[in-house]
Amino acid sequence: DTGVSQDPRHKITKRGQNVTFRCDPISEHNRLYWYRQTLGQGPEFLTYFQNEAQLEKSRLLSDRFSAERPKGSFSTLEIQRTEQGDSAMYLCASSLVNIAGGDEQFFGPGTRLTVL
Amino acid sequence: AQSVTQPDIHITVSEGASLELRCNYSYGATPYLFWYVQSPGQGLQLLLKYFSGDTLVQGIKGFEAEFKRSQSSFNLRKPSVHWSDAAEYFCAVGAGVTGGGNKLTFGTGTQLKVEL
């Protein structure tokens, strides 16, 4: 079990550029979540996938953000025309949903984005 | 809408002393509750979870938490703190709806400092 991995770990970009992050979940997990964490705050939910279907998106996810999970495996989160307010840690989590519905989410190390 | 309040932003304890971190939640139905720990530069590690059953749950690293429905609380405890416990602790609540997403709502975290 290699856990959830995220790439890159750090990204520095200039305002207006596009960035893409990748998340590789634990192999047998069918759910994948994206969260955003700003300094001094807890993580905030962005979106989640069950297999390849994106089932829910937060209001935080503006139209500059897009997420995909082709083939229900890894996922990508793209931010277009980055703004300084996008600077944050982007966390990915995966889980295996159980009958009770209380899936346990395992988090990756995160990608820290800095927009200059 | 679900919410979590962690009233203590910072807590300092001496090594060997007992610890209690407070968490209050707001959720209309039976919640799924979690405590995570985050060390600097690291992702979130699950300490323990409550889905149903016994209201006193045991977790890793000697932590436990008690679910009190009447007080809408899920406080984290440890009888004897170790210097390595210094980190940020997050309480989270999930809807846990079977077939739907279990997006987590996190508190703002409690930063624990351990004095030697």
Tab-separated table of C-alpha atoms in Angstrom:
chain	number	residue	atom	x	y	z
A	1	ASP	CA	0.000	0.000	0.000
A	2	THR	CA	1.722	3.128	-1.228
A	3	GLY	CA	-0.945	5.522	-0.021
A	4	VAL	CA	-2.298	8.544	-1.856
A	5	SER	CA	0.305	10.411	-3.860
A	6	GLN	CA	0.167	13.912	-5.313
A	7	ASP	CA	2.324	15.613	-7.879
A	8	PRO	CA	3.872	18.118	-7.789
A	9	ARG	CA	4.395	18.783	-4.113
A	10	HIS	CA	5.062	22.451	-4.744
A	11	LYS	CA	4.128	24.726	-7.614
A	12	ILE	CA	5.005	28.375	-8.056
A	13	THR	CA	3.348	30.168	-10.929
A	14	LYS	CA	2.626	33.648	-12.140
A	15	ARG	CA	-0.832	35.122	-12.098
A	16	GLY	CA	-2.740	34.270	-15.225
A	17	GLN	CA	-0.966	30.991	-15.906
A	18	ASN	CA	-2.673	27.606	-15.954
A	19	VAL	CA	-1.632	24.839	-13.573
A	20	THR	CA	-2.516	21.159	-13.317
A	21	PHE	CA	-2.157	18.882	-10.327
A	22	ARG	CA	-2.311	15.110	-10.269
A	23	CYS	CA	-3.569	12.734	-7.599
A	24	ASP	CA	-3.053	8.970	-7.551
A	25	PRO	CA	-5.407	7.326	-5.067
A	26	ILE	CA	-5.000	4.057	-3.221
A	27	SER	CA	-5.518	1.500	-5.964
A	28	GLU	CA	-8.754	-0.189	-4.884
A	29	HIS	CA	-10.482	2.998	-3.729
A	30	ASN	CA	-13.547	4.065	-5.685
A	31	ARG	CA	-14.012	7.580	-4.296
A	32	LEU	CA	-11.661	10.491	-4.757
A	33	TYR	CA	-12.013	13.908	-3.129
A	34	TRP	CA	-10.306	17.264	-3.626
A	35	TYR	CA	-10.002	19.795	-0.817
A	36	ARG	CA	-8.324	23.178	-0.528
A	37	GLN	CA	-6.588	24.389	2.625
A	38	THR	CA	-5.513	27.975	3.186
A	39	LEU	CA	-3.215	29.125	5.951
A	40	GLY	CA	-4.763	28.870	9.398
A	41	GLN	CA	-7.877	27.106	8.152
A	42	GLY	CA	-9.124	23.584	7.909
A	43	PRO	CA	-9.496	21.917	4.523
A	44	GLU	CA	-12.554	22.895	2.462
A	45	PHE	CA	-14.313	20.477	0.147
A	46	LEU	CA	-14.022	21.189	-3.566
A	47	THR	CA	-15.328	18.171	-5.441
A	48	TYR	CA	-15.527	14.396	-5.425
A	49	PHE	CA	-15.696	11.471	-7.812
A	50	GLN	CA	-17.192	8.052	-7.503
A	51	ASN	CA	-15.257	5.984	-10.026
A	52	GLU	CA	-15.046	8.271	-13.062
A	53	ALA	CA	-18.206	10.277	-12.370
A	54	GLN	CA	-17.900	13.714	-10.797
A	55	LEU	CA	-20.883	13.759	-8.463
A	56	GLU	CA	-20.610	16.979	-6.515
A	57	LYS	CA	-18.883	20.316	-6.808
A	58	SER	CA	-18.595	23.026	-4.190
A	59	ARG	CA	-19.493	26.648	-4.844
A	60	LEU	CA	-15.792	27.265	-4.187
A	61	LEU	CA	-15.043	25.578	-7.495
A	62	SER	CA	-15.352	28.473	-9.918
A	63	ASP	CA	-15.467	27.981	-13.676
A	64	ARG	CA	-11.675	28.401	-13.750
A	65	PHE	CA	-11.362	25.071	-11.971
A	66	SER	CA	-11.900	21.724	-13.625
A	67	ALA	CA	-11.323	18.225	-12.341
A	68	GLU	CA	-11.285	14.922	-14.129
A	69	ARG	CA	-10.883	11.298	-13.228
A	70	PRO	CA	-10.566	9.380	-16.471
A	71	LYS	CA	-11.084	5.641	-16.138
A	72	GLY	CA	-11.750	6.022	-12.454
A	73	SER	CA	-8.098	5.930	-11.489
A	74	PHE	CA	-5.920	9.025	-11.091
A	75	SER	CA	-7.433	12.486	-11.053
A	76	THR	CA	-6.297	15.886	-12.247
A	77	LEU	CA	-7.270	19.315	-10.995
A	78	GLU	CA	-6.648	22.193	-13.383
A	79	ILE	CA	-6.810	25.869	-12.533
A	80	GLN	CA	-6.959	28.250	-15.455
A	81	ARG	CA	-5.911	31.899	-15.312
A	82	THR	CA	-4.619	31.581	-11.773
A	83	GLU	CA	-5.191	34.378	-9.295
A	84	GLN	CA	-3.299	35.190	-6.111
A	85	GLY	CA	-6.308	34.041	-4.128
A	86	ASP	CA	-5.772	30.534	-5.491
A	87	SER	CA	-2.615	30.197	-3.408
A	88	ALA	CA	-3.305	27.303	-1.053
A	89	MET	CA	-2.575	23.670	-0.309
A	90	TYR	CA	-4.602	21.375	-2.531
A	91	LEU	CA	-5.310	18.047	-0.868
A	92	CYS	CA	-6.527	14.860	-2.430
A	93	ALA	CA	-8.158	12.021	-0.518
A	94	SER	CA	-9.441	8.610	-1.524
A	95	SER	CA	-11.763	6.123	0.095
A	96	LEU	CA	-13.552	2.848	-0.401
A	97	VAL	CA	-17.227	3.408	0.195
A	98	ASN	CA	-18.870	0.913	2.528
A	99	ILE	CA	-22.474	-0.124	3.005
A	100	ALA	CA	-22.890	2.172	5.998
A	101	GLY	CA	-21.778	5.114	3.899
A	102	GLY	CA	-19.158	6.279	6.315
A	103	ASP	CA	-16.147	6.031	4.072
A	104	GLU	CA	-12.781	6.677	5.670
A	105	GLN	CA	-10.761	9.151	3.669
A	106	PHE	CA	-7.007	8.797	3.312
A	107	PHE	CA	-5.223	12.009	2.429
A	108	GLY	CA	-2.231	12.644	0.252
A	109	PRO	CA	0.601	15.031	1.189
A	110	GLY	CA	-0.913	17.872	-0.821
A	111	THR	CA	0.285	20.243	-3.516
A	112	ARG	CA	1.209	23.696	-2.298
A	113	LEU	CA	0.412	26.332	-4.907
A	114	THR	CA	1.905	29.809	-4.764
A	115	VAL	CA	0.632	32.362	-7.266
A	116	LEU	CA	2.902	35.383	-7.649
B	1	ALA	CA	-25.569	22.696	6.572
B	2	GLN	CA	-23.029	20.941	8.698
B	3	SER	CA	-20.396	22.855	10.665
B	4	VAL	CA	-17.621	22.218	13.158
B	5	THR	CA	-16.285	24.490	15.886
B	6	GLN	CA	-12.931	24.016	17.535
B	7	PRO	CA	-12.906	26.749	20.168
B	8	ASP	CA	-9.231	26.470	21.067
B	9	ILE	CA	-6.861	27.797	18.422
B	10	HIS	CA	-3.713	27.076	20.429
B	11	ILE	CA	-3.107	24.768	23.377
B	12	THR	CA	0.142	24.245	25.287
B	13	VAL	CA	0.653	21.280	27.586
B	14	SER	CA	3.622	19.811	29.368
B	15	GLU	CA	4.932	16.462	28.269
B	16	GLY	CA	3.277	13.750	30.323
B	17	ALA	CA	0.216	15.848	31.089
B	18	SER	CA	-3.260	14.907	29.959
B	19	LEU	CA	-4.870	16.516	26.932
B	20	GLU	CA	-8.390	17.323	25.833
B	21	LEU	CA	-9.174	19.069	22.560
B	22	ARG	CA	-12.703	20.309	22.132
B	23	CYS	CA	-14.938	19.858	19.114
B	24	ASN	CA	-18.566	20.848	18.675
B	25	TYR	CA	-20.506	20.021	15.546
B	26	SER	CA	-23.767	21.004	13.955
B	27	TYR	CA	-25.577	18.449	11.828
B	28	GLY	CA	-29.210	17.543	11.473
B	29	ALA	CA	-28.882	13.770	11.562
B	30	THR	CA	-26.492	11.271	13.068
B	31	PRO	CA	-23.071	12.541	12.089
B	32	TYR	CA	-19.965	10.722	11.061
B	33	LEU	CA	-17.138	12.266	13.096
B	34	PHE	CA	-13.408	12.237	12.608
B	35	TRP	CA	-10.227	13.554	14.173
B	36	TYR	CA	-7.201	14.120	11.945
B	37	VAL	CA	-3.679	15.257	12.794
B	38	GLN	CA	-1.450	17.304	10.507
B	39	SER	CA	2.257	17.800	11.043
B	40	PRO	CA	4.101	20.620	9.242
B	41	GLY	CA	4.379	19.938	5.540
B	42	GLN	CA	2.419	16.719	5.851
B	43	GLY	CA	-0.997	15.556	4.816
B	44	LEU	CA	-3.764	14.669	7.213
B	45	GLN	CA	-3.559	11.437	9.181
B	46	LEU	CA	-6.716	9.902	10.601
B	47	LEU	CA	-6.548	9.424	14.369
B	48	LEU	CA	-10.008	7.972	14.930
B	49	LYS	CA	-13.563	7.969	13.688
B	50	TYR	CA	-17.107	7.527	14.947
B	51	PHE	CA	-19.778	6.042	12.726
B	52	SER	CA	-22.116	4.362	15.202
B	53	GLY	CA	-22.151	2.108	18.267
B	54	ASP	CA	-19.983	2.664	21.306
B	55	THR	CA	-19.679	6.382	21.911
B	56	LEU	CA	-16.129	6.081	23.238
B	57	VAL	CA	-13.805	5.343	20.369
B	58	GLN	CA	-10.166	4.417	20.500
B	59	GLY	CA	-7.685	5.577	17.919
B	60	ILE	CA	-4.047	5.403	17.067
B	61	LYS	CA	-1.194	6.836	19.132
B	62	GLY	CA	-3.144	6.431	22.382
B	63	PHE	CA	-5.898	8.904	21.495
B	64	GLU	CA	-9.573	8.441	22.275
B	65	ALA	CA	-12.695	10.507	21.710
B	66	GLU	CA	-16.184	10.485	23.138
B	67	PHE	CA	-19.323	11.262	21.144
B	68	LYS	CA	-21.904	13.102	23.236
B	69	ARG	CA	-25.069	13.641	21.244
B	70	SER	CA	-26.706	15.804	23.932
B	71	GLN	CA	-23.792	18.236	23.811
B	72	SER	CA	-23.080	17.906	20.078
B	73	SER	CA	-19.484	17.262	21.015
B	74	PHE	CA	-16.695	14.913	20.018
B	75	ASN	CA	-13.735	15.808	22.221
B	76	LEU	CA	-10.333	14.231	21.730
B	77	ARG	CA	-8.350	13.041	24.738
B	78	LYS	CA	-4.998	11.552	25.577
B	79	PRO	CA	-3.951	10.648	29.114
B	80	SER	CA	-0.251	11.421	28.697
B	81	VAL	CA	1.083	13.636	25.922
B	82	HIS	CA	4.414	12.976	24.205
B	83	TRP	CA	6.583	15.646	22.615
B	84	SER	CA	5.940	14.036	19.231
B	85	ASP	CA	2.221	14.846	19.563
B	86	ALA	CA	2.926	18.504	18.794
B	87	ALA	CA	0.953	19.166	15.610
B	88	GLU	CA	-2.325	20.620	14.379
B	89	TYR	CA	-5.480	18.680	15.101
B	90	PHE	CA	-8.632	18.885	13.034
B	91	CYS	CA	-12.108	17.684	13.873
B	92	ALA	CA	-14.398	16.912	10.942
B	93	VAL	CA	-17.986	15.903	10.342
B	94	GLY	CA	-19.283	13.979	7.357
B	95	ALA	CA	-22.780	13.339	6.111
B	96	GLY	CA	-22.021	9.705	5.377
B	97	VAL	CA	-25.028	9.254	3.165
B	98	THR	CA	-24.982	5.846	1.567
B	99	GLY	CA	-24.678	6.169	-2.168
B	100	GLY	CA	-23.823	9.824	-1.887
B	101	GLY	CA	-20.722	11.718	-1.047
B	102	ASN	CA	-19.216	11.924	2.381
B	103	LYS	CA	-17.649	15.335	1.985
B	104	LEU	CA	-16.034	16.394	5.192
B	105	THR	CA	-16.508	19.718	6.903
B	106	PHE	CA	-13.489	20.583	9.018
B	107	GLY	CA	-13.000	22.858	11.967
B	108	THR	CA	-10.313	25.514	11.892
B	109	GLY	CA	-7.940	23.325	13.854
B	110	THR	CA	-6.165	23.396	17.220
B	111	GLN	CA	-2.412	23.862	17.259
B	112	LEU	CA	-0.878	21.776	20.035
B	113	LYS	CA	2.444	22.733	21.544
B	114	VAL	CA	4.174	20.373	23.974
B	115	GLU	CA	6.591	21.762	26.522
B	116	LEU	CA	9.404	19.504	27.642
